[in-house]
């Protein structure tokens, strides 16, 4: 069976912002092509995509990555149709978690008066809502010890779109692992950047005449502004293996395209309101291998009439053309959504259409290719 990949390339300008900061509060950066670039980590953008799923996917296709699996099961067991007491729900939830091969411990209480904490797993685990529902049903219907086979059966099917895309690693129970079907690159600025600092003051609204004239608070926040190249890819065959259904696989690939393109990590967003949409999006369906075009920006783009978007789009289109001539050949399908005349260059990479039509076209292409292979 052939392997297909959905490659997503995005050029997006972002104004002064601190989308993703390091342990000192500075915007993340990286050296590439010998110059300092703005960087947004893949983890930050994956979280943004998963958060966006809540707005357009049904709950049955999403899930939770959490230490609080016991609590999530208790929430189900204490409500209809089970209606168990909190103590009974806790015992049964712990029995299921133990049957899954997970260790759960009580966290330290924050204070003596605080409510007794519920046990948490030792590391984050990722289950779809359908799997949590089945585990709760298993807990409610089992007296005493829960069968490990039954627990793992409940947790190892109906992964839903979110778990099927992002995968799951369970260190203590490797048979519950799910291979990730998605790779997300760290977003990089197409040009060199400098980190700047904003010195800010906050005024005390209730200041009396006898108070000093100073501000109520002062501080600094670091920021950058950049034009980013963002890249992600979906391994369609892996995704189909996780979901076991052609139409659901096509829905999942389309959902990831929409979520990746339209999402934005929320770091310091209330401070900077950097709610931009992409300037140009190119989605290509390739056979055999995926291909990032980040090499288009190894030599940093120079400001073009005061901006980077037009020059970045020209560099992307030119490099993609050269890569296809030398190594890749043409994709199975290629779709473009872009804004304004600055992005004209990427028209050479595919058929231009609005975003909703692009998402539908990706879905139809994936479904057709998979059906032709079956």
Tab-separated table of N, CA and C in Angstrom, residues 139-288:
chain	number	residue	atom	x	y	z
A	139	UNK	N	-15.738	0.045	35.001
A	139	UNK	CA	-15.606	0.200	36.456
A	139	UNK	C	-16.941	0.002	37.150
A	140	UNK	N	-18.003	0.554	36.555
A	140	UNK	CA	-19.325	0.463	37.181
A	140	UNK	C	-19.872	-0.955	37.170
A	141	UNK	N	-19.481	-1.737	36.170
A	141	UNK	CA	-20.073	-3.077	36.022
A	141	UNK	C	-19.216	-4.179	36.634
A	142	UNK	N	-18.076	-3.833	37.225
A	142	UNK	CA	-17.166	-4.843	37.765
A	142	UNK	C	-17.061	-4.730	39.275
A	143	UNK	N	-17.346	-5.822	39.960
A	143	UNK	CA	-17.164	-5.891	41.413
A	143	UNK	C	-15.751	-6.402	41.696
A	144	UNK	N	-15.011	-5.713	42.532
A	144	UNK	CA	-13.677	-6.190	42.893
A	144	UNK	C	-12.642	-5.914	41.824
A	145	UNK	N	-11.736	-6.893	41.642
A	145	UNK	CA	-10.606	-6.695	40.733
A	145	UNK	C	-11.068	-6.609	39.282
A	146	UNK	N	-10.495	-5.648	38.552
A	146	UNK	CA	-10.832	-5.463	37.135
A	146	UNK	C	-9.814	-6.210	36.285
A	147	UNK	N	-10.292	-6.920	35.282
A	147	UNK	CA	-9.418	-7.658	34.374
A	147	UNK	C	-8.546	-6.694	33.569
A	148	UNK	N	-7.231	-6.972	33.550
A	148	UNK	CA	-6.331	-6.156	32.738
A	148	UNK	C	-6.679	-6.243	31.261
A	149	UNK	N	-7.089	-7.418	30.818
A	149	UNK	CA	-7.459	-7.598	29.408
A	149	UNK	C	-8.664	-6.735	29.050
A	150	UNK	N	-9.666	-6.746	29.933
A	150	UNK	CA	-10.863	-5.932	29.662
A	150	UNK	C	-10.538	-4.434	29.679
A	151	UNK	N	-9.692	-4.020	30.623
A	151	UNK	CA	-9.355	-2.597	30.726
A	151	UNK	C	-8.597	-2.130	29.485
A	152	UNK	N	-7.629	-2.943	29.046
A	152	UNK	CA	-6.842	-2.538	27.878
A	152	UNK	C	-7.673	-2.589	26.607
A	153	UNK	N	-8.616	-3.518	26.536
A	153	UNK	CA	-9.526	-3.560	25.376
A	153	UNK	C	-10.362	-2.273	25.312
A	154	UNK	N	-10.809	-1.810	26.471
A	154	UNK	CA	-11.614	-0.581	26.506
A	154	UNK	C	-10.793	0.647	26.129
A	155	UNK	N	-9.472	0.583	26.395
A	155	UNK	CA	-8.619	1.755	26.174
A	155	UNK	C	-7.872	1.711	24.860
A	156	UNK	N	-8.059	0.659	24.076
A	156	UNK	CA	-7.225	0.506	22.884
A	156	UNK	C	-8.025	0.420	21.598
A	157	UNK	N	-9.214	0.988	21.585
A	157	UNK	CA	-9.986	1.093	20.345
A	157	UNK	C	-10.773	2.394	20.407
A	158	UNK	N	-11.368	2.793	19.265
A	158	UNK	CA	-12.095	4.067	19.191
A	158	UNK	C	-11.239	5.204	19.747
A	159	UNK	N	-10.064	5.383	19.137
A	159	UNK	CA	-9.142	6.412	19.629
A	159	UNK	C	-9.696	7.819	19.431
A	160	UNK	N	-10.589	7.980	18.468
A	160	UNK	CA	-11.051	9.325	18.167
A	160	UNK	C	-9.984	10.074	17.374
A	161	UNK	N	-10.400	11.188	16.772
A	161	UNK	CA	-9.507	11.937	15.883
A	161	UNK	C	-8.295	12.493	16.638
A	162	UNK	N	-8.498	13.018	17.839
A	162	UNK	CA	-7.402	13.696	18.549
A	162	UNK	C	-6.292	12.719	18.934
A	163	UNK	N	-6.632	11.607	19.556
A	163	UNK	CA	-5.613	10.624	19.945
A	163	UNK	C	-4.992	9.994	18.703
A	164	UNK	N	-5.790	9.715	17.674
A	164	UNK	CA	-5.261	9.101	16.456
A	164	UNK	C	-4.245	10.003	15.774
A	165	UNK	N	-4.461	11.315	15.814
A	165	UNK	CA	-3.518	12.250	15.197
A	165	UNK	C	-2.235	12.374	16.007
A	166	UNK	N	-2.371	12.606	17.306
A	166	UNK	CA	-1.202	12.976	18.115
A	166	UNK	C	-0.539	11.786	18.811
A	167	UNK	N	-1.195	10.629	18.833
A	167	UNK	CA	-0.566	9.439	19.387
A	167	UNK	C	-0.560	9.414	20.901
A	168	UNK	N	-0.095	8.284	21.431
A	168	UNK	CA	-0.072	8.105	22.895
A	168	UNK	C	1.105	7.207	23.251
A	169	UNK	N	1.848	7.610	24.278
A	169	UNK	CA	2.926	6.768	24.787
A	169	UNK	C	2.640	6.462	26.248
A	170	UNK	N	2.567	5.174	26.579
A	170	UNK	CA	2.334	4.741	27.957
A	170	UNK	C	3.549	3.918	28.374
A	171	UNK	N	4.424	4.507	29.185
A	171	UNK	CA	5.702	3.873	29.504
A	171	UNK	C	5.516	2.534	30.211
A	172	UNK	N	4.500	2.414	31.074
A	172	UNK	CA	4.312	1.194	31.859
A	172	UNK	C	3.446	0.160	31.161
A	173	UNK	N	2.923	0.475	29.991
A	173	UNK	CA	2.047	-0.477	29.290
A	173	UNK	C	2.157	-0.202	27.791
A	174	UNK	N	3.234	-0.717	27.201
A	174	UNK	CA	3.553	-0.350	25.823
A	174	UNK	C	2.516	-0.833	24.827
A	175	UNK	N	1.728	-1.855	25.189
A	175	UNK	CA	0.698	-2.314	24.257
A	175	UNK	C	-0.438	-1.306	24.114
A	176	UNK	N	-0.434	-0.250	24.939
A	176	UNK	CA	-1.437	0.806	24.792
A	176	UNK	C	-0.926	1.985	23.961
A	177	UNK	N	0.335	1.892	23.509
A	177	UNK	CA	0.886	2.991	22.716
A	177	UNK	C	0.137	3.141	21.391
A	178	UNK	N	0.017	4.385	20.939
A	178	UNK	CA	-0.573	4.703	19.634
A	178	UNK	C	0.440	5.558	18.885
A	179	UNK	N	0.848	5.123	17.690
A	179	UNK	CA	1.824	5.893	16.913
A	179	UNK	C	1.240	7.236	16.497
A	180	UNK	N	2.011	8.286	16.662
A	180	UNK	CA	1.558	9.602	16.216
A	180	UNK	C	1.523	9.651	14.695
A	181	UNK	N	0.465	10.269	14.145
A	181	UNK	CA	0.354	10.435	12.697
A	181	UNK	C	0.737	11.849	12.272
A	182	UNK	N	1.155	12.661	13.224
A	182	UNK	CA	1.424	14.078	12.948
A	182	UNK	C	2.848	14.439	13.342
A	183	UNK	N	3.504	15.221	12.506
A	183	UNK	CA	4.760	15.867	12.876
A	183	UNK	C	4.564	17.370	12.704
A	184	UNK	N	5.017	18.132	13.701
A	184	UNK	CA	4.920	19.593	13.639
A	184	UNK	C	6.317	20.171	13.843
A	185	UNK	N	6.769	20.985	12.905
A	185	UNK	CA	8.083	21.615	13.026
A	185	UNK	C	8.003	22.839	13.930
A	186	UNK	N	9.122	23.187	14.547
A	186	UNK	CA	9.185	24.469	15.251
A	186	UNK	C	9.030	25.580	14.198
A	187	UNK	N	8.131	26.508	14.430
A	187	UNK	CA	7.972	27.629	13.506
A	187	UNK	C	9.194	28.532	13.630
A	188	UNK	N	9.733	28.983	12.483
A	188	UNK	CA	10.918	29.841	12.474
A	188	UNK	C	10.636	31.102	11.674
A	189	UNK	N	11.219	32.208	12.105
A	189	UNK	CA	11.112	33.413	11.282
A	189	UNK	C	11.940	33.209	10.018
A	190	UNK	N	11.463	33.767	8.919
A	190	UNK	CA	12.178	33.617	7.646
A	190	UNK	C	13.375	34.559	7.569
A	191	UNK	N	13.568	35.368	8.606
A	191	UNK	CA	14.580	36.439	8.597
A	191	UNK	C	15.197	36.549	9.985
A	192	UNK	N	16.260	37.315	10.094
A	192	UNK	CA	16.886	37.554	11.389
A	192	UNK	C	15.981	38.442	12.252
A	193	UNK	N	15.992	38.205	13.561
A	193	UNK	CA	15.184	39.037	14.466
A	193	UNK	C	16.042	39.505	15.649
A	194	UNK	N	15.594	40.577	16.262
A	194	UNK	CA	16.181	41.040	17.513
A	194	UNK	C	15.092	41.043	18.571
A	195	UNK	N	15.450	40.592	19.781
A	195	UNK	CA	14.500	40.664	20.890
A	195	UNK	C	14.520	42.068	21.476
A	196	UNK	N	13.322	42.635	21.648
A	196	UNK	CA	13.198	43.979	22.225
A	196	UNK	C	12.485	43.873	23.568
A	197	UNK	N	12.496	44.962	24.336
A	197	UNK	CA	11.860	44.966	25.659
A	197	UNK	C	10.881	46.128	25.760
A	198	UNK	N	9.710	45.845	26.287
A	198	UNK	CA	8.702	46.884	26.524
A	198	UNK	C	8.695	47.209	28.014
A	199	UNK	N	9.056	48.460	28.345
A	199	UNK	CA	8.976	48.923	29.727
A	199	UNK	C	7.566	49.454	29.932
A	200	UNK	N	6.840	48.900	30.905
A	200	UNK	CA	5.448	49.311	31.084
A	200	UNK	C	5.191	49.751	32.521
A	201	UNK	N	4.191	50.581	32.680
A	201	UNK	CA	3.739	51.018	34.007
A	201	UNK	C	2.240	50.778	34.111
A	202	UNK	N	1.767	50.561	35.325
A	202	UNK	CA	0.330	50.416	35.577
A	202	UNK	C	-0.088	51.484	36.579
A	203	UNK	N	-1.144	52.196	36.255
A	203	UNK	CA	-1.598	53.310	37.084
A	203	UNK	C	-2.536	52.802	38.174
A	204	UNK	N	-2.349	53.284	39.399
A	204	UNK	CA	-3.258	52.993	40.506
A	204	UNK	C	-4.496	53.873	40.353
A	205	UNK	N	-5.656	53.296	40.099
A	205	UNK	CA	-6.876	54.067	39.837
A	205	UNK	C	-7.397	54.776	41.089
A	206	UNK	N	-6.981	54.318	42.276
A	206	UNK	CA	-7.461	54.947	43.513
A	206	UNK	C	-6.275	55.559	44.237
A	207	UNK	N	-5.749	56.601	43.667
A	207	UNK	CA	-4.566	57.251	44.207
A	207	UNK	C	-5.008	58.533	44.917
A	208	UNK	N	-4.524	58.711	46.167
A	208	UNK	CA	-4.906	59.880	46.959
A	208	UNK	C	-3.882	60.989	46.822
A	209	UNK	N	-4.289	62.212	47.202
A	209	UNK	CA	-3.403	63.366	47.041
A	209	UNK	C	-2.102	63.200	47.809
A	210	UNK	N	-2.174	62.533	48.997
A	210	UNK	CA	-0.966	62.394	49.803
A	210	UNK	C	-0.038	61.283	49.302
A	211	UNK	N	-0.492	60.472	48.356
A	211	UNK	CA	0.379	59.417	47.821
A	211	UNK	C	1.439	60.021	46.910
A	212	UNK	N	2.532	59.266	46.705
A	212	UNK	CA	3.559	59.768	45.786
A	212	UNK	C	3.027	59.717	44.354
A	213	UNK	N	3.771	60.318	43.445
A	213	UNK	CA	3.308	60.444	42.055
A	213	UNK	C	3.685	59.234	41.203
A	214	UNK	N	4.294	58.210	41.804
A	214	UNK	CA	4.783	57.064	41.030
A	214	UNK	C	3.664	56.158	40.565
A	215	UNK	N	4.027	55.243	39.685
A	215	UNK	CA	3.077	54.266	39.155
A	215	UNK	C	2.793	53.193	40.198
A	216	UNK	N	1.658	52.501	40.048
A	216	UNK	CA	1.319	51.415	40.959
A	216	UNK	C	2.163	50.178	40.726
A	217	UNK	N	2.695	50.056	39.538
A	217	UNK	CA	3.492	48.882	39.186
A	217	UNK	C	4.317	49.219	37.951
A	218	UNK	N	5.541	48.706	37.891
A	218	UNK	CA	6.366	48.843	36.701
A	218	UNK	C	6.954	47.485	36.351
A	219	UNK	N	7.326	47.298	35.111
A	219	UNK	CA	7.922	46.028	34.708
A	219	UNK	C	8.378	46.082	33.268
A	220	UNK	N	8.961	45.011	32.792
A	220	UNK	CA	9.349	44.890	31.389
A	220	UNK	C	8.888	43.541	30.858
A	221	UNK	N	8.565	43.511	29.592
A	221	UNK	CA	8.235	42.242	28.924
A	221	UNK	C	8.966	42.238	27.580
A	222	UNK	N	9.627	41.123	27.284
A	222	UNK	CA	10.376	41.019	26.039
A	222	UNK	C	9.468	40.538	24.908
A	223	UNK	N	9.809	40.949	23.694
A	223	UNK	CA	8.987	40.554	22.550
A	223	UNK	C	9.815	40.557	21.265
A	224	UNK	N	9.282	39.908	20.260
A	224	UNK	CA	9.829	39.977	18.899
A	224	UNK	C	8.680	40.222	17.940
A	225	UNK	N	9.003	40.585	16.708
A	225	UNK	CA	7.996	40.607	15.640
A	225	UNK	C	8.633	39.950	14.430
A	226	UNK	N	7.836	39.151	13.695
A	226	UNK	CA	8.449	38.328	12.667
A	226	UNK	C	7.449	37.875	11.612
A	227	UNK	N	7.986	37.364	10.517
A	227	UNK	CA	7.216	36.587	9.546
A	227	UNK	C	7.677	35.150	9.676
A	228	UNK	N	6.752	34.255	10.031
A	228	UNK	CA	7.081	32.861	10.332
A	228	UNK	C	6.871	31.952	9.117
A	229	UNK	N	7.726	30.934	9.007
A	229	UNK	CA	7.425	29.771	8.158
A	229	UNK	C	7.017	28.658	9.098
A	230	UNK	N	5.801	28.126	8.915
A	230	UNK	CA	5.285	27.039	9.749
A	230	UNK	C	5.076	25.819	8.860
A	231	UNK	N	5.435	24.649	9.393
A	231	UNK	CA	5.279	23.419	8.610
A	231	UNK	C	4.791	22.294	9.513
A	232	UNK	N	3.879	21.488	8.990
A	232	UNK	CA	3.432	20.276	9.676
A	232	UNK	C	3.037	19.262	8.616
A	233	UNK	N	3.037	17.994	9.000
A	233	UNK	CA	2.650	16.951	8.043
A	233	UNK	C	1.830	15.875	8.741
A	234	UNK	N	0.908	15.296	7.988
A	234	UNK	CA	0.072	14.192	8.490
A	234	UNK	C	0.405	12.938	7.683
A	235	UNK	N	0.811	11.866	8.364
A	235	UNK	CA	1.061	10.574	7.710
A	235	UNK	C	-0.282	9.865	7.570
A	236	UNK	N	-0.822	9.889	6.365
A	236	UNK	CA	-2.192	9.412	6.148
A	236	UNK	C	-2.325	7.922	6.455
A	237	UNK	N	-1.330	7.124	6.060
A	237	UNK	CA	-1.426	5.678	6.277
A	237	UNK	C	-1.426	5.348	7.768
A	238	UNK	N	-0.567	6.033	8.541
A	238	UNK	CA	-0.551	5.827	9.991
A	238	UNK	C	-1.889	6.229	10.606
A	239	UNK	N	-2.410	7.337	10.115
A	239	UNK	CA	-3.694	7.824	10.626
A	239	UNK	C	-4.811	6.817	10.334
A	240	UNK	N	-4.817	6.262	9.132
A	240	UNK	CA	-5.838	5.269	8.799
A	240	UNK	C	-5.681	4.019	9.675
A	241	UNK	N	-4.410	3.640	9.945
A	241	UNK	CA	-4.176	2.496	10.826
A	241	UNK	C	-4.719	2.735	12.225
A	242	UNK	N	-4.628	3.970	12.707
A	242	UNK	CA	-5.128	4.300	14.049
A	242	UNK	C	-6.648	4.356	14.105
A	243	UNK	N	-7.266	4.776	12.981
A	243	UNK	CA	-8.717	4.987	12.998
A	243	UNK	C	-9.491	3.821	12.363
A	244	UNK	N	-8.870	3.158	11.385
A	244	UNK	CA	-9.512	1.989	10.772
A	244	UNK	C	-10.720	2.301	9.923
A	245	UNK	N	-10.814	3.539	9.409
A	245	UNK	CA	-11.984	3.913	8.611
A	245	UNK	C	-11.561	5.026	7.641
A	246	UNK	N	-11.877	4.858	6.370
A	246	UNK	CA	-11.442	5.819	5.356
A	246	UNK	C	-12.058	7.198	5.576
A	247	UNK	N	-13.372	7.246	5.765
A	247	UNK	CA	-14.029	8.553	5.904
A	247	UNK	C	-13.561	9.283	7.162
A	248	UNK	N	-13.388	8.538	8.272
A	248	UNK	CA	-12.926	9.179	9.507
A	248	UNK	C	-11.481	9.662	9.360
A	249	UNK	N	-10.674	8.893	8.598
A	249	UNK	CA	-9.296	9.320	8.333
A	249	UNK	C	-9.282	10.622	7.546
A	250	UNK	N	-10.117	10.706	6.525
A	250	UNK	CA	-10.190	11.940	5.727
A	250	UNK	C	-10.682	13.104	6.580
A	251	UNK	N	-11.665	12.855	7.452
A	251	UNK	CA	-12.154	13.905	8.363
A	251	UNK	C	-11.029	14.376	9.294
A	252	UNK	N	-10.236	13.413	9.786
A	252	UNK	CA	-9.164	13.762	10.725
A	252	UNK	C	-8.080	14.591	10.048
A	253	UNK	N	-7.705	14.199	8.818
A	253	UNK	CA	-6.686	14.970	8.092
A	253	UNK	C	-7.178	16.391	7.843
A	254	UNK	N	-8.443	16.524	7.432
A	254	UNK	CA	-9.005	17.854	7.186
A	254	UNK	C	-9.088	18.661	8.477
A	255	UNK	N	-9.450	18.003	9.583
A	255	UNK	CA	-9.535	18.708	10.874
A	255	UNK	C	-8.174	19.218	11.294
A	256	UNK	N	-7.129	18.417	11.069
A	256	UNK	CA	-5.792	18.891	11.448
A	256	UNK	C	-5.380	20.081	10.588
A	257	UNK	N	-5.674	20.033	9.285
A	257	UNK	CA	-5.332	21.169	8.416
A	257	UNK	C	-6.001	22.437	8.939
A	258	UNK	N	-7.299	22.364	9.232
A	258	UNK	CA	-8.004	23.549	9.724
A	258	UNK	C	-7.426	24.008	11.072
A	259	UNK	N	-7.216	23.044	11.971
A	259	UNK	CA	-6.722	23.420	13.297
A	259	UNK	C	-5.334	24.024	13.252
A	260	UNK	N	-4.443	23.435	12.440
A	260	UNK	CA	-3.071	23.945	12.370
A	260	UNK	C	-3.031	25.324	11.718
A	261	UNK	N	-3.743	25.486	10.633
A	261	UNK	CA	-3.693	26.755	9.903
A	261	UNK	C	-4.275	27.897	10.738
A	262	UNK	N	-5.405	27.660	11.411
A	262	UNK	CA	-6.145	28.750	12.043
A	262	UNK	C	-5.804	28.977	13.512
A	263	UNK	N	-4.997	28.110	14.111
A	263	UNK	CA	-4.723	28.259	15.551
A	263	UNK	C	-3.547	29.188	15.803
A	264	UNK	N	-3.451	29.639	17.054
A	264	UNK	CA	-2.345	30.481	17.496
A	264	UNK	C	-2.108	30.201	18.982
A	265	UNK	N	-0.883	29.833	19.371
A	265	UNK	CA	-0.609	29.673	20.808
A	265	UNK	C	-0.959	30.948	21.571
A	266	UNK	N	-1.329	30.794	22.824
A	266	UNK	CA	-1.919	31.926	23.559
A	266	UNK	C	-0.943	32.677	24.451
A	267	UNK	N	0.369	32.387	24.354
A	267	UNK	CA	1.325	33.071	25.210
A	267	UNK	C	1.254	34.588	25.063
A	268	UNK	N	1.040	35.292	26.179
A	268	UNK	CA	1.008	36.770	26.235
A	268	UNK	C	0.027	37.378	25.237
A	269	UNK	N	-1.008	36.607	24.843
A	269	UNK	CA	-1.941	37.127	23.836
A	269	UNK	C	-2.766	38.295	24.390
A	270	UNK	N	-3.077	38.253	25.697
A	270	UNK	CA	-3.815	39.377	26.276
A	270	UNK	C	-2.973	40.647	26.304
A	271	UNK	N	-1.656	40.498	26.314
A	271	UNK	CA	-0.767	41.659	26.320
A	271	UNK	C	-0.584	42.230	24.923
A	272	UNK	N	-0.503	41.349	23.901
A	272	UNK	CA	-0.124	41.815	22.565
A	272	UNK	C	-1.243	41.692	21.515
A	273	UNK	N	-2.292	40.926	21.794
A	273	UNK	CA	-3.407	40.759	20.829
A	273	UNK	C	-2.893	40.410	19.434
A	274	UNK	N	-1.980	39.450	19.361
A	274	UNK	CA	-1.363	39.064	18.074
A	274	UNK	C	-2.228	38.028	17.351
A	275	UNK	N	-3.491	38.397	17.133
A	275	UNK	CA	-4.454	37.444	16.553
A	275	UNK	C	-4.439	37.487	15.028
A	276	UNK	N	-3.297	37.221	14.423
A	276	UNK	CA	-3.227	37.280	12.965
A	276	UNK	C	-3.700	35.969	12.337
A	277	UNK	N	-4.064	36.046	11.067
A	277	UNK	CA	-4.317	34.843	10.274
A	277	UNK	C	-3.156	34.709	9.295
A	278	UNK	N	-2.961	33.525	8.723
A	278	UNK	CA	-1.839	33.363	7.789
A	278	UNK	C	-1.954	34.290	6.576
A	279	UNK	N	-0.791	34.647	6.043
A	279	UNK	CA	-0.762	35.391	4.782
A	279	UNK	C	-0.888	34.443	3.595
A	280	UNK	N	-0.269	33.272	3.715
A	280	UNK	CA	-0.329	32.291	2.625
A	280	UNK	C	-0.283	30.879	3.201
A	281	UNK	N	-1.121	30.014	2.636
A	281	UNK	CA	-1.174	28.608	3.046
A	281	UNK	C	-1.068	27.743	1.788
A	282	UNK	N	-0.181	26.771	1.827
A	282	UNK	CA	-0.079	25.793	0.735
A	282	UNK	C	-0.182	24.404	1.360
A	283	UNK	N	-1.153	23.633	0.913
A	283	UNK	CA	-1.314	22.258	1.401
A	283	UNK	C	-1.115	21.315	0.221
A	284	UNK	N	-0.147	20.413	0.365
A	284	UNK	CA	0.166	19.474	-0.715
A	284	UNK	C	-0.013	18.035	-0.220
A	285	UNK	N	-0.604	17.208	-1.045
A	285	UNK	CA	-0.721	15.776	-0.743
A	285	UNK	C	0.343	15.059	-1.563
A	286	UNK	N	1.292	14.427	-0.873
A	286	UNK	CA	2.419	13.792	-1.549
A	286	UNK	C	2.402	12.284	-1.343
A	287	UNK	N	2.925	11.587	-2.351
A	287	UNK	CA	3.036	10.129	-2.281
A	287	UNK	C	4.485	9.752	-1.982
A	288	UNK	N	4.669	8.847	-1.033
A	288	UNK	CA	6.008	8.317	-0.775
A	288	UNK	C	6.756	8.973	0.349
